Short mmCIF file of C-alpha atoms in Angstrom, two decimals:
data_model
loop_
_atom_site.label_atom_id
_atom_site.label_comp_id
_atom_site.label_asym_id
_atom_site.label_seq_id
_atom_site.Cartn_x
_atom_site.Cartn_y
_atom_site.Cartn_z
CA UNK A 1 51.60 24.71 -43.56
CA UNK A 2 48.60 22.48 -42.95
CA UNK A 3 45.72 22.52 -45.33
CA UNK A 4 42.92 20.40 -46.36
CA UNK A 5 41.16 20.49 -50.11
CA UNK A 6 37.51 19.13 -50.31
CA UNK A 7 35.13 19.37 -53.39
CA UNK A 8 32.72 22.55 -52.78
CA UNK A 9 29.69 21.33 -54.43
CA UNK A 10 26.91 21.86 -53.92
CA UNK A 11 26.69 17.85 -54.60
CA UNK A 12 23.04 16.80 -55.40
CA UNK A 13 22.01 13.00 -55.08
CA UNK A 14 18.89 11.39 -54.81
CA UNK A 15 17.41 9.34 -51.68
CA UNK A 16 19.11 5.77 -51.35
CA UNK A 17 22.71 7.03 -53.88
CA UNK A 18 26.01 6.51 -53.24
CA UNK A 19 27.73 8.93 -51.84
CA UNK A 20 31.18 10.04 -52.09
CA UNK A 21 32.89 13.77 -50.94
CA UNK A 22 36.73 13.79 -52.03
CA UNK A 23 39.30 14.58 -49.36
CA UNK A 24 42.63 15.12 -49.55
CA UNK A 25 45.00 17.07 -47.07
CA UNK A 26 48.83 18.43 -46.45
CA UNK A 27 50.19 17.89 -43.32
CA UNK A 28 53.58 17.74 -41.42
CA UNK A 29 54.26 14.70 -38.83
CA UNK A 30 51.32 12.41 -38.59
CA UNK A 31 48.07 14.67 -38.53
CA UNK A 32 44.16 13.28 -37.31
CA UNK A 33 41.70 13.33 -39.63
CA UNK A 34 37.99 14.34 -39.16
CA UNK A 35 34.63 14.92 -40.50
CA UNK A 36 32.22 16.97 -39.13
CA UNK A 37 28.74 17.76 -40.28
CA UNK A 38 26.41 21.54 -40.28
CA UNK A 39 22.69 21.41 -40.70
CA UNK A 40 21.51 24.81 -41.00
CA UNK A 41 21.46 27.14 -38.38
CA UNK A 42 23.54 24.49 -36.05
CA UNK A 43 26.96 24.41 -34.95
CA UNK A 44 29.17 21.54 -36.65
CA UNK A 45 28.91 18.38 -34.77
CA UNK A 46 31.60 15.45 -35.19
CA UNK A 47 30.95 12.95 -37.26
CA UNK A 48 33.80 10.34 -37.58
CA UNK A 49 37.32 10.24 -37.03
CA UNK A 50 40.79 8.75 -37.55
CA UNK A 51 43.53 9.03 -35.94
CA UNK A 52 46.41 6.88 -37.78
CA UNK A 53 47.32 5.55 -40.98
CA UNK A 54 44.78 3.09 -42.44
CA UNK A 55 42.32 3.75 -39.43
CA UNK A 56 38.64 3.64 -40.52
CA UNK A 57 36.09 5.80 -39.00
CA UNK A 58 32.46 5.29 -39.25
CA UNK A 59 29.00 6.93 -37.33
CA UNK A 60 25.47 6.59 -39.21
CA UNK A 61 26.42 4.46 -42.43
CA UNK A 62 29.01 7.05 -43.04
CA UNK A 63 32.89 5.69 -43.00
CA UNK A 64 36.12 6.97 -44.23
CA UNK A 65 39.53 5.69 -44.41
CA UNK A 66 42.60 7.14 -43.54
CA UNK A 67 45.39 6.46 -46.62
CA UNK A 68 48.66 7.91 -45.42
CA UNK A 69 49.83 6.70 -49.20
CA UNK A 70 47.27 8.69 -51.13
CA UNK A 71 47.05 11.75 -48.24
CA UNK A 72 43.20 11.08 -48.43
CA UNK A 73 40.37 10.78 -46.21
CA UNK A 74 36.90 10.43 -48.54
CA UNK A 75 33.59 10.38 -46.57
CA UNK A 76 31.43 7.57 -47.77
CA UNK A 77 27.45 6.70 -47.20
CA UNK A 78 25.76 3.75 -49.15
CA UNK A 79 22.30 4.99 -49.30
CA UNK A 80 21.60 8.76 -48.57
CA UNK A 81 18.80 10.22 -46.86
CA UNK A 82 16.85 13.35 -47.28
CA UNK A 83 17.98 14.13 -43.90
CA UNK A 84 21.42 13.50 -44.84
CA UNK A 85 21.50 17.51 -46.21
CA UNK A 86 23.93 19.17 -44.78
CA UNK A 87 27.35 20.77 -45.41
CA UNK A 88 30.34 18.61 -44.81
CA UNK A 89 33.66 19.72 -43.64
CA UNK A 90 37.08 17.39 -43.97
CA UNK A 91 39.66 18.61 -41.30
CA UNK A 92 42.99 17.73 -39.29
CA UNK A 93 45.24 18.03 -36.60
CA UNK A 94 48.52 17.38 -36.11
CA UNK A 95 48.87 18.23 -32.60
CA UNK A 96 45.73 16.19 -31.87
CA UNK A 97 43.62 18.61 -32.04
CA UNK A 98 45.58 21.52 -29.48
CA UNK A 99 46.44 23.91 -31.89
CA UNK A 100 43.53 24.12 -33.03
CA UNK A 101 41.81 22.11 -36.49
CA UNK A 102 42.47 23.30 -40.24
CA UNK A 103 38.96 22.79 -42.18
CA UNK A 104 38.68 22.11 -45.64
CA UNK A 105 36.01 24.93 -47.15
CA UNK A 106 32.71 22.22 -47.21
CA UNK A 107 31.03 20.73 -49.33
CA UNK A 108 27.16 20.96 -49.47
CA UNK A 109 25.25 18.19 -49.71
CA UNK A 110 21.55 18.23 -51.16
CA UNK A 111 19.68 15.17 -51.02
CA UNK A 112 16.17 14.97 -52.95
CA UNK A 113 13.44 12.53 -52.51
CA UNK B 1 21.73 21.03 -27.46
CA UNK B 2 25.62 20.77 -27.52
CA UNK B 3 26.58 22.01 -24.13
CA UNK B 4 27.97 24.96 -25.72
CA UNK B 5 26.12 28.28 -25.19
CA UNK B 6 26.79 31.40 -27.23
CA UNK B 7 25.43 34.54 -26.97
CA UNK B 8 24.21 36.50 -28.22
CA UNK B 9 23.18 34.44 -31.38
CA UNK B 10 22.89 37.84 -33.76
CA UNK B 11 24.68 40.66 -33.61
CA UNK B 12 24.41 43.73 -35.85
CA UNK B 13 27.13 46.65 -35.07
CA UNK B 14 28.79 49.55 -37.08
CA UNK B 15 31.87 50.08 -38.15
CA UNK B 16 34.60 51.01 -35.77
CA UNK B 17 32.54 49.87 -32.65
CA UNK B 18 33.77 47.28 -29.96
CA UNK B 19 31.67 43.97 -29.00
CA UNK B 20 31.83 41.21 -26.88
CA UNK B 21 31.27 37.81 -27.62
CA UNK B 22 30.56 34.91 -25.14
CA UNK B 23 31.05 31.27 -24.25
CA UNK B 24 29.68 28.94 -21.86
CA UNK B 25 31.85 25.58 -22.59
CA UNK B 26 30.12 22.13 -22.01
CA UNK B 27 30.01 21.19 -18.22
CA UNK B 28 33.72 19.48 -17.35
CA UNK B 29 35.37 21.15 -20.28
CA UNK B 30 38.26 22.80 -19.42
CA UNK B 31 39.39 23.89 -23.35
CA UNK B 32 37.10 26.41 -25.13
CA UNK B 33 38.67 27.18 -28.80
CA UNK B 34 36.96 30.57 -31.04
CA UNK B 35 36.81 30.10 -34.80
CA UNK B 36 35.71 32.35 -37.30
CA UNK B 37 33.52 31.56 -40.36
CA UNK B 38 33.06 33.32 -43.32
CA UNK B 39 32.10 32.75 -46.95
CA UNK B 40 35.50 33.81 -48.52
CA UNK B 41 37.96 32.30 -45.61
CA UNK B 42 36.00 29.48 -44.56
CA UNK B 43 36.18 28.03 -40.71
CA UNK B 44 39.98 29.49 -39.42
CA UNK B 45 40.68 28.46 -35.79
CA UNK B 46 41.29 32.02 -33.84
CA UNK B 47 42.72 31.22 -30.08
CA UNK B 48 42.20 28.28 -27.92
CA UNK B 49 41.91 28.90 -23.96
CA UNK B 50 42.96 26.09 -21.30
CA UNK B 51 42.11 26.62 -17.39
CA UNK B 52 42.10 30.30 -17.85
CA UNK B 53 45.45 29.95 -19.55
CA UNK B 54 45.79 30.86 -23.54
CA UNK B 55 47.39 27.88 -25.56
CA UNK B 56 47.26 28.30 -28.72
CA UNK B 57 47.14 30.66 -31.38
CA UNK B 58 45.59 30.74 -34.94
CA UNK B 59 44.57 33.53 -37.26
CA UNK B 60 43.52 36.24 -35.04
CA UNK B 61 44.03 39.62 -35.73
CA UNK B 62 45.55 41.90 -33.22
CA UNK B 63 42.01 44.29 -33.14
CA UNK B 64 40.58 40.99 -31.80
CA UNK B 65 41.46 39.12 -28.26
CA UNK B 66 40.28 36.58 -25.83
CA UNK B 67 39.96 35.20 -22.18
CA UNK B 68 38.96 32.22 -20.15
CA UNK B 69 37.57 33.44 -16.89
CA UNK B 70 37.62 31.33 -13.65
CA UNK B 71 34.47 29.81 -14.14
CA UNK B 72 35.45 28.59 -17.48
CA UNK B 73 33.37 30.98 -19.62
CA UNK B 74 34.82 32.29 -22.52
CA UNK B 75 34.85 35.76 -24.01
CA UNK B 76 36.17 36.85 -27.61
CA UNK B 77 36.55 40.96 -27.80
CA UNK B 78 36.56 42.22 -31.63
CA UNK B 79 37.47 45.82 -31.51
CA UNK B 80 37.75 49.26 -34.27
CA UNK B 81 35.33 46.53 -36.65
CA UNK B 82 35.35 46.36 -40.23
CA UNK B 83 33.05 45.20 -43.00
CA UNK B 84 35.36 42.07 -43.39
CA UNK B 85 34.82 41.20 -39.75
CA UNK B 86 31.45 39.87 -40.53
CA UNK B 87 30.75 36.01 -40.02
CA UNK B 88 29.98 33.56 -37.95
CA UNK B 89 31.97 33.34 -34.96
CA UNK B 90 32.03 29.61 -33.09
CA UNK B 91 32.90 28.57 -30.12
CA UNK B 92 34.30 24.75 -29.23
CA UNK B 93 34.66 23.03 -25.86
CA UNK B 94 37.05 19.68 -25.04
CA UNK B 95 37.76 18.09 -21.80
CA UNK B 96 41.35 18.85 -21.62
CA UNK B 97 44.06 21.11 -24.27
CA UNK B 98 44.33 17.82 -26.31
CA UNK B 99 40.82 18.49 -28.53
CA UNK B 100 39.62 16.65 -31.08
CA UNK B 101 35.80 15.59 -30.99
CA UNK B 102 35.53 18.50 -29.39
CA UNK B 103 31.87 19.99 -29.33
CA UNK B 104 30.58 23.26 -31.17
CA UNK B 105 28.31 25.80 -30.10
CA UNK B 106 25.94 26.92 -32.45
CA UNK B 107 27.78 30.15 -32.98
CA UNK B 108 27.58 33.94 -32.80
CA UNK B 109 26.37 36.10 -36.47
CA UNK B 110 28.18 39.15 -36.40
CA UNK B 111 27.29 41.99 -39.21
CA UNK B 112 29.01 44.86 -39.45
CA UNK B 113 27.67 47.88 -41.43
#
């Protein structure tokens, strides 16, 4: 079956780091890839996606690029923000998106000043 | 504001009992989808509704079940609860069955005790 491995964290970085969360999935066919993004007490709101091989998706100085080879999908930010603090889910479908989405468990991000 | 409502944003029930959860997809969204989050299974996509019709299946339990009403509102009915039931249950909307990008609501807290 599908499944999707992320690093749990929590990840701590101070304001203006790079920042990298690992991604890497199993899938059968040719599955979409997504991030999506919790601030407490919210629902999880979409945050890029991909939808082929070698696609890159980017929204707010985050990107991350779809490597069929490698079965990856890192989410990358040049320079963090406090406000940046949030947990960060990786997740794909390979039915684009109608049988539902498998989620990697998060990863939570703390950014300090 | 997603679009999404949920109610009732807490719930706090015993063991055994029956509750109700509900859905109000975004305006135009057809597709509502339930997941269920919790600490030791992460986010597992439940059922997915389309125009009143169920599409898809994920990891529901038989003591849970779901319906799309005409007006597009969704219920999700867990029934005979257990301690293990407790999380937090979401709620997604998309324009048509084909997802992804689809938006969250901000989710339901169930606790059983």
């Amino acid at each position: 079956g599908n499944s999707v491995t992320q690093m749990e964290g929590p990840v701590t970085l101070s304001e203006e780091a790079f920042l990298t969360i690992n991604c890497t999935y199993t899938a059968t066919g040719y599955p979409s890839l997504f991030w999506y993004v919790q601030y407490p007490g919210e629902g999880l709101q979409l945050l890029l996606k991909a939808t082929k091989a070698d696609d890159k998706g980017s929204n707010k100085g985050f990107e991350a690029t779809y490597r069929k080879e490698t079965t990856s999908f890192h989410l990358e930010k040049g320079s963090v923000q406090v406000s940046d603090s949030a947990v960060y889910f990786c997740a794909l479908s390979d039915q684009g998106g109608a049988d539902g989405l498998t989620f990697g468990k998060g990863t939570h991000l703390i950014i300090q000043p | 504001d997603s679009g999404v409502t949920q109610t009732p944003k807490h719930l706090i029930t015993a063991t055994g009992q029956r509750v109700t959860l509900r859905c109000s997809p975004r305006s135009g969204d057809l597709s509502v989808y339930w997941y269920q989050q919790s600490l030791d299974q992460g986010l597992q996509f439940l059922i997915q509704y389309y125009n009143g019709e169920e599409r898809a299946k994920g990891n529901i339990l038989e003591r849970f079940s779901a319906q799309q009403f005409p007006d597009l509102h969704s219920e999700l009915n867990l029934s005979s609860l257990e301690l293990g039931d407790s999380a937090l249950y979401f709620c997604a909307s998309s324009r048509n069955y084909r997802g992804p990008g689809y938006t969250f609501g901000s989710g339901t807290r169930l606790t059983v005790v």
